[in-house]
mmCIF file of C-alpha atoms in Angstrom:
data_model
loop_
_atom_site.group_PDB
_atom_site.id
_atom_site.type_symbol
_atom_site.label_atom_id
_atom_site.label_comp_id
_atom_site.label_asym_id
_atom_site.label_seq_id
_atom_site.Cartn_x
_atom_site.Cartn_y
_atom_site.Cartn_z
ATOM 1 C CA MET A 580 -4.223 -14.908 1.367
ATOM 2 C CA SER A 581 -6.050 -11.595 1.161
ATOM 3 C CA VAL A 582 -9.721 -11.640 -0.909
ATOM 4 C CA PRO A 583 -10.829 -9.259 -3.531
ATOM 5 C CA VAL A 584 -13.000 -6.386 -2.388
ATOM 6 C CA THR A 585 -15.531 -5.458 -4.653
ATOM 7 C CA ARG A 586 -18.369 -2.655 -4.399
ATOM 8 C CA ARG A 587 -22.020 -2.424 -4.610
ATOM 9 C CA TYR A 588 -24.948 0.031 -3.872
ATOM 10 C CA VAL A 589 -28.136 -0.611 -1.772
ATOM 11 C CA ASP A 590 -30.913 1.079 -0.903
ATOM 12 C CA GLY A 591 -31.534 2.948 2.206
ATOM 13 C CA ARG A 592 -34.212 5.483 3.826
ATOM 14 C CA PHE A 593 -31.827 8.374 2.185
ATOM 15 C CA GLY A 594 -31.085 7.286 -0.860
ATOM 16 C CA GLN A 595 -28.376 4.772 -1.976
ATOM 17 C CA LEU A 596 -25.547 3.670 -0.060
ATOM 18 C CA HIS A 597 -22.132 2.826 -1.316
ATOM 19 C CA VAL A 598 -20.876 -0.584 -0.153
ATOM 20 C CA TYR A 599 -17.068 -2.107 -0.242
ATOM 21 C CA GLN A 600 -17.348 -5.710 0.576
ATOM 22 C CA ALA A 601 -14.934 -8.638 0.961
ATOM 23 C CA GLU A 602 -16.010 -12.475 1.567
ATOM 24 C CA PRO A 603 -14.684 -16.321 1.339
ATOM 25 C CA GLU A 604 -15.485 -19.094 -1.263
ATOM 26 C CA GLN A 605 -17.201 -20.763 1.128
ATOM 27 C CA ASP A 606 -19.704 -19.405 4.270
ATOM 28 C CA SER A 607 -17.770 -20.148 7.108
ATOM 29 C CA GLY A 608 -20.814 -19.592 9.689
ATOM 30 C CA ARG A 609 -19.189 -16.337 11.522
ATOM 31 C CA PRO A 610 -21.199 -13.428 11.749
ATOM 32 C CA ALA A 611 -20.369 -10.556 9.551
ATOM 33 C CA LEU A 612 -18.149 -7.800 9.923
ATOM 34 C CA MET A 613 -19.500 -4.347 9.464
ATOM 35 C CA CYS A 614 -16.757 -1.480 9.291
ATOM 36 C CA LEU A 615 -18.173 2.324 10.023
ATOM 37 C CA HIS A 616 -15.536 4.966 9.342
ATOM 38 C CA MET A 617 -14.369 8.110 11.062
ATOM 39 C CA SER A 618 -15.707 11.590 9.796
ATOM 40 C CA PRO A 619 -15.318 13.050 7.457
ATOM 41 C CA PHE A 620 -13.740 10.438 5.586
ATOM 42 C CA ALA A 621 -15.420 7.116 3.668
ATOM 43 C CA ALA A 622 -15.037 3.368 3.737
ATOM 44 C CA VAL A 623 -12.137 3.339 1.835
ATOM 45 C CA ILE A 624 -10.148 3.626 4.704
ATOM 46 C CA TYR A 625 -10.954 -0.040 5.451
ATOM 47 C CA GLU A 626 -10.182 -1.374 2.071
ATOM 48 C CA ASN A 627 -7.097 -3.304 2.673
ATOM 49 C CA PHE A 628 -8.528 -4.475 6.168
ATOM 50 C CA LEU A 629 -11.625 -5.934 4.671
ATOM 51 C CA ALA A 630 -9.172 -8.098 2.303
ATOM 52 C CA GLU A 631 -7.924 -9.348 4.959
ATOM 53 C CA MET A 632 -11.064 -9.747 7.466
ATOM 54 C CA GLY A 633 -12.832 -11.137 4.276
ATOM 55 C CA ARG A 634 -10.529 -14.171 4.389
ATOM 56 C CA ASP A 635 -12.815 -16.286 6.512
ATOM 57 C CA ARG A 636 -16.336 -14.054 6.963
ATOM 58 C CA LEU A 637 -18.333 -11.489 5.083
ATOM 59 C CA ALA A 638 -16.582 -8.101 5.666
ATOM 60 C CA ILE A 639 -18.143 -4.831 4.370
ATOM 61 C CA ALA A 640 -17.563 -0.877 5.009
ATOM 62 C CA VAL A 641 -20.332 1.587 4.681
ATOM 63 C CA ASP A 642 -20.164 5.223 3.091
ATOM 64 C CA THR A 643 -22.369 6.492 6.012
ATOM 65 C CA PRO A 644 -24.952 8.635 4.213
ATOM 66 C CA GLY A 645 -23.846 11.993 2.684
ATOM 67 C CA PHE A 646 -20.189 10.899 2.934
ATOM 68 C CA GLY A 647 -18.068 9.042 0.082
ATOM 69 C CA ASN A 648 -20.695 7.789 -2.444
ATOM 70 C CA SER A 649 -23.359 7.496 -0.307
ATOM 71 C CA ASP A 650 -26.554 9.605 -0.810
ATOM 72 C CA PRO A 651 -26.786 12.653 1.185
ATOM 73 C CA PRO A 652 -29.628 12.887 4.259
ATOM 74 C CA PRO A 653 -31.806 16.230 3.348
ATOM 75 C CA THR A 654 -31.209 17.680 6.715
ATOM 76 C CA PRO A 655 -28.212 16.853 9.392
ATOM 77 C CA PRO A 656 -28.378 13.371 10.574
ATOM 78 C CA LEU A 657 -28.218 12.417 14.543
ATOM 79 C CA ILE A 658 -26.009 9.133 15.407
ATOM 80 C CA PRO A 659 -29.373 7.218 15.323
ATOM 81 C CA ASP A 660 -30.328 8.094 11.754
ATOM 82 C CA TYR A 661 -26.930 6.797 10.665
ATOM 83 C CA ALA A 662 -27.485 3.908 12.815
ATOM 84 C CA ALA A 663 -30.662 3.299 11.449
ATOM 85 C CA ALA A 664 -29.663 3.495 7.924
ATOM 86 C CA MET A 665 -26.870 0.627 8.413
ATOM 87 C CA GLY A 666 -30.041 -1.139 9.461
ATOM 88 C CA ASP A 667 -31.329 -0.820 6.242
ATOM 89 C CA VAL A 668 -27.672 -2.367 4.571
ATOM 90 C CA MET A 669 -28.171 -5.212 7.081
ATOM 91 C CA ASP A 670 -31.689 -5.654 5.411
ATOM 92 C CA ALA A 671 -30.742 -5.008 1.928
ATOM 93 C CA LEU A 672 -27.761 -7.740 2.411
ATOM 94 C CA ASP A 673 -29.738 -10.106 4.622
ATOM 95 C CA LEU A 674 -27.605 -9.949 7.527
ATOM 96 C CA ASP A 675 -29.280 -11.598 10.721
ATOM 97 C CA ARG A 676 -26.021 -11.395 12.542
ATOM 98 C CA VAL A 677 -23.174 -8.968 12.337
ATOM 99 C CA ASP A 678 -20.538 -7.721 14.288
ATOM 100 C CA VAL A 679 -19.636 -3.874 14.047
ATOM 101 C CA MET A 680 -16.588 -1.870 13.934
ATOM 102 C CA GLY A 681 -16.738 1.767 14.230
ATOM 103 C CA PHE A 682 -13.867 4.472 13.875
ATOM 104 C CA HIS A 683 -14.205 7.662 15.669
ATOM 105 C CA THR A 684 -17.864 9.061 14.664
ATOM 106 C CA GLY A 685 -18.274 5.403 13.364
ATOM 107 C CA SER A 686 -17.799 4.024 17.240
ATOM 108 C CA LYS A 687 -20.593 5.637 18.167
ATOM 109 C CA THR A 688 -22.301 4.775 15.401
ATOM 110 C CA CYS A 689 -21.771 1.184 16.536
ATOM 111 C CA LEU A 690 -22.885 1.439 19.716
ATOM 112 C CA GLU A 691 -26.235 3.005 18.128
ATOM 113 C CA VAL A 692 -26.678 0.145 16.055
ATOM 114 C CA ALA A 693 -26.432 -1.884 18.846
ATOM 115 C CA ARG A 694 -28.852 -0.459 20.628
ATOM 116 C CA GLN A 695 -31.257 -0.599 17.718
ATOM 117 C CA GLN A 696 -30.243 -4.266 16.693
ATOM 118 C CA PRO A 697 -29.983 -6.154 19.662
ATOM 119 C CA ASP A 698 -31.029 -9.475 18.422
ATOM 120 C CA ARG A 699 -28.598 -8.866 15.502
ATOM 121 C CA VAL A 700 -25.669 -7.816 16.730
ATOM 122 C CA GLY A 701 -23.085 -9.608 18.838
ATOM 123 C CA HIS A 702 -19.458 -7.897 19.373
ATOM 124 C CA ILE A 703 -18.819 -4.026 18.983
ATOM 125 C CA VAL A 704 -15.033 -2.712 18.091
ATOM 126 C CA MET A 705 -14.457 0.813 18.669
ATOM 127 C CA VAL A 706 -11.546 2.224 17.471
ATOM 128 C CA SER A 707 -10.764 5.442 19.586
ATOM 129 C CA ILE A 708 -14.329 7.342 20.697
ATOM 130 C CA ALA A 709 -14.228 10.896 21.045
ATOM 131 C CA TYR A 710 -15.536 11.404 24.981
ATOM 132 C CA TRP A 711 -15.390 14.459 25.170
ATOM 133 C CA THR A 712 -15.720 17.248 28.528
ATOM 134 C CA GLU A 713 -17.796 20.092 28.494
ATOM 135 C CA ALA A 714 -15.003 22.217 28.365
ATOM 136 C CA GLU A 715 -12.892 20.611 25.136
ATOM 137 C CA ARG A 716 -16.486 20.500 23.223
ATOM 138 C CA ALA A 717 -16.558 24.248 24.136
ATOM 139 C CA ASN A 718 -13.251 24.819 22.604
ATOM 140 C CA ARG A 719 -13.421 22.411 19.528
ATOM 141 C CA GLU A 720 -16.974 23.743 18.082
ATOM 142 C CA VAL A 721 -15.407 24.828 15.023
ATOM 143 C CA ILE A 722 -15.525 21.305 13.795
ATOM 144 C CA ILE A 723 -19.287 21.071 13.799
ATOM 145 C CA LYS A 724 -19.349 23.880 11.508
ATOM 146 C CA ALA A 725 -19.464 24.385 7.549
ATOM 147 C CA PRO A 726 -15.866 24.693 6.694
ATOM 148 C CA GLU A 727 -14.728 27.711 4.894
ATOM 149 C CA ILE A 728 -13.884 26.876 1.402
ATOM 150 C CA THR A 729 -11.156 29.582 0.071
ATOM 151 C CA THR A 730 -10.569 30.873 -3.197
ATOM 152 C CA ASP A 731 -6.660 30.003 -2.974
ATOM 153 C CA GLY A 732 -7.583 26.468 -1.935
ATOM 154 C CA SER A 733 -5.380 27.049 1.654
ATOM 155 C CA HIS A 734 -8.557 25.234 3.278
ATOM 156 C CA LEU A 735 -6.926 21.678 1.357
ATOM 157 C CA SER A 736 -3.755 22.660 2.414
ATOM 158 C CA ARG A 737 -4.296 23.149 6.184
ATOM 159 C CA PHE A 738 -6.863 19.657 6.186
ATOM 160 C CA TRP A 739 -3.632 17.785 4.452
ATOM 161 C CA GLN A 740 -1.525 19.124 6.910
ATOM 162 C CA ASP A 741 -3.254 17.651 9.894
ATOM 163 C CA LEU A 742 -3.350 14.483 7.949
ATOM 164 C CA VAL A 743 -0.001 14.439 7.986
ATOM 165 C CA ARG A 744 0.629 15.402 11.476
ATOM 166 C CA TRP A 745 -1.922 12.653 12.883
ATOM 167 C CA SER A 746 -0.302 9.803 10.487
ATOM 168 C CA MET A 747 1.261 7.066 11.917
ATOM 169 C CA GLN A 748 5.153 6.798 11.187
ATOM 170 C CA GLY A 749 5.725 5.302 8.201
ATOM 171 C CA ARG A 750 2.717 6.159 6.551
ATOM 172 C CA SER A 751 3.568 7.274 2.764
ATOM 173 C CA LEU A 752 2.208 10.335 1.072
ATOM 174 C CA GLU A 753 0.682 8.025 -1.204
ATOM 175 C CA MET A 754 -1.325 6.504 1.256
ATOM 176 C CA ILE A 755 -2.657 9.765 2.712
ATOM 177 C CA ALA A 756 -3.608 10.899 -0.354
ATOM 178 C CA ASP A 757 -5.315 7.480 -1.257
ATOM 179 C CA SER A 758 -8.058 8.513 1.628
ATOM 180 C CA PHE A 759 -7.428 12.318 1.232
ATOM 181 C CA TYR A 760 -9.843 12.707 -1.566
ATOM 182 C CA ALA A 761 -12.610 10.899 0.469
ATOM 183 C CA SER A 762 -12.865 13.476 2.955
ATOM 184 C CA GLN A 763 -13.242 16.372 0.274
ATOM 185 C CA LEU A 764 -16.236 15.050 -1.665
ATOM 186 C CA ASN A 765 -19.085 16.712 -0.045
ATOM 187 C CA PRO A 766 -17.684 20.043 1.197
ATOM 188 C CA THR A 767 -20.616 21.660 2.087
ATOM 189 C CA ILE A 768 -21.854 18.936 4.727
ATOM 190 C CA THR A 769 -18.239 17.418 6.042
ATOM 191 C CA HIS A 770 -19.069 18.795 9.409
ATOM 192 C CA TRP A 771 -22.387 16.938 10.027
ATOM 193 C CA GLY A 772 -20.636 13.740 11.312
ATOM 194 C CA HIS A 773 -18.802 15.536 13.885
ATOM 195 C CA GLN A 774 -22.027 17.715 14.257
ATOM 196 C CA ALA A 775 -23.871 14.415 14.516
ATOM 197 C CA ALA A 776 -21.149 12.883 17.315
ATOM 198 C CA TYR A 777 -21.148 16.104 19.347
ATOM 199 C CA GLN A 778 -24.640 15.623 20.228
ATOM 200 C CA TYR A 779 -24.542 11.688 21.018
ATOM 201 C CA ASN A 780 -24.947 10.649 24.527
ATOM 202 C CA VAL A 781 -22.091 8.411 25.131
ATOM 203 C CA GLU A 782 -23.345 7.321 28.669
ATOM 204 C CA GLU A 783 -26.836 6.189 28.157
ATOM 205 C CA ALA A 784 -26.011 4.336 24.890
ATOM 206 C CA ALA A 785 -22.803 2.595 26.534
ATOM 207 C CA ALA A 786 -25.687 1.738 29.326
ATOM 208 C CA ALA A 787 -28.253 0.211 27.072
ATOM 209 C CA VAL A 788 -26.037 -2.074 25.290
ATOM 210 C CA ASP A 789 -25.122 -5.155 26.749
ATOM 211 C CA LYS A 790 -22.634 -6.554 24.293
ATOM 212 C CA PRO A 791 -18.629 -7.436 24.782
ATOM 213 C CA ILE A 792 -16.823 -4.504 23.250
ATOM 214 C CA LEU A 793 -13.314 -4.136 22.498
ATOM 215 C CA VAL A 794 -11.990 -0.561 22.393
ATOM 216 C CA LEU A 795 -8.780 -0.021 20.624
ATOM 217 C CA ASN A 796 -6.547 2.972 21.420
ATOM 218 C CA PRO A 797 -3.963 3.820 18.597
ATOM 219 C CA GLU A 798 -2.010 6.793 19.363
ATOM 220 C CA ASP A 799 -3.982 9.709 17.675
ATOM 221 C CA ASP A 800 -6.049 12.847 18.016
ATOM 222 C CA LEU A 801 -8.157 10.816 20.777
ATOM 223 C CA TRP A 802 -5.363 8.898 22.743
ATOM 224 C CA GLU A 803 -6.132 10.650 25.900
ATOM 225 C CA GLN A 804 -9.949 10.854 25.670
ATOM 226 C CA THR A 805 -10.641 7.500 24.784
ATOM 227 C CA PRO A 806 -9.722 5.646 28.270
ATOM 228 C CA ARG A 807 -12.357 7.643 29.576
ATOM 229 C CA PHE A 808 -14.772 5.054 28.011
ATOM 230 C CA LYS A 809 -13.126 2.275 30.230
ATOM 231 C CA PRO A 810 -15.737 2.898 33.600
ATOM 232 C CA LEU A 811 -18.396 2.307 30.664
ATOM 233 C CA LEU A 812 -17.161 -1.215 29.947
ATOM 234 C CA THR A 813 -19.349 -3.377 32.032
ATOM 235 C CA HIS A 814 -19.557 -6.869 30.355
ATOM 236 C CA PRO A 815 -17.486 -9.165 31.295
ATOM 237 C CA ASP A 816 -15.810 -9.848 28.121
ATOM 238 C CA SER A 817 -15.135 -6.392 27.047
ATOM 239 C CA ARG A 818 -11.374 -5.282 26.518
ATOM 240 C CA PHE A 819 -9.504 -1.998 26.303
ATOM 241 C CA VAL A 820 -6.421 -2.557 24.273
ATOM 242 C CA ASP A 821 -3.653 0.696 23.823
ATOM 243 C CA LEU A 822 -1.984 0.800 20.976
ATOM 244 C CA PRO A 823 1.234 3.332 21.677
ATOM 245 C CA GLY A 824 2.945 4.222 18.351
ATOM 246 C CA TRP A 825 0.074 3.618 16.060
ATOM 247 C CA ALA A 826 -2.075 6.101 14.581
ATOM 248 C CA HIS A 827 -3.882 7.517 11.369
ATOM 249 C CA GLY A 828 -3.091 4.637 8.870
ATOM 250 C CA PHE A 829 -2.373 1.647 11.125
ATOM 251 C CA LEU A 830 -5.327 0.146 8.918
ATOM 252 C CA ASP A 831 -2.824 -0.057 5.946
ATOM 253 C CA LEU A 832 0.764 -0.244 8.175
ATOM 254 C CA LYS A 833 -0.778 -2.902 10.620
ATOM 255 C CA THR A 834 -3.631 -4.686 8.795
ATOM 256 C CA ALA A 835 -2.467 -8.278 9.846
ATOM 257 C CA GLU A 836 -1.724 -7.587 13.320
ATOM 258 C CA THR A 837 -4.961 -5.215 13.434
ATOM 259 C CA ALA A 838 -6.729 -8.217 11.969
ATOM 260 C CA ALA A 839 -5.474 -10.755 14.381
ATOM 261 C CA LEU A 840 -6.188 -8.707 17.569
ATOM 262 C CA ILE A 841 -10.047 -8.147 16.011
ATOM 263 C CA ARG A 842 -10.458 -12.059 15.211
ATOM 264 C CA GLU A 843 -9.658 -13.354 18.417
ATOM 265 C CA PHE A 844 -11.912 -10.649 20.344
ATOM 266 C CA LEU A 845 -15.012 -12.054 17.688
ATOM 267 C CA ASP A 846 -14.525 -15.336 17.657
ATOM 268 C CA ALA A 847 -13.578 -16.007 21.586
#
């Protein structure tokens, strides 16, 4: 049976950070699981997943600075800045041992959290990762610029249509709407997450992190790019799992299956 998800705020270097959390009645002795969202969304995408993972460990998801209900930094951050803020969350919650899970931009932040906190991070779970070539990066420069806000609201319609396009079959419009609002909370800085991700050196980070990594590759907009990360999985306990037919929304549609995959990896 799933457990309740509660919310709280903790103090960090950029102001307050909004945290979702779920936990069992009794401490299982397992490390906490910290979940980091994709850009430009927020931790709400993990709410159902936390309720399942919280049955046997503390499971938290954090609105990264400037997203959701967390205070923004004064200037555009880099991935190391986001990761340092997650260290603030660990300090505030007295977490000595954690496993980390990221989605898209959150995957890169997880790598950096492990690099900054090697004695506290055990396992890393990455749901897709933007591993672009230089040519692809140049073609997608639009997403690292401040979005245009139109008088007729057509910018909202375009974003909505993209969400529908990349959603997993079976994801209802109500499910999409539940997370859509989170992407529009801070419209003038929604590009900051992608901007930071595009500047992050994935190869350098992966070489510096000697941790087991589980990469989940759903059939989303990074389906073709994520496998490029395979050669960087040098730890003997690392795994790469293709998830054909899964796409955005699978955390709600395939909650139990996802939790089983991740539990097997974390508890091995």
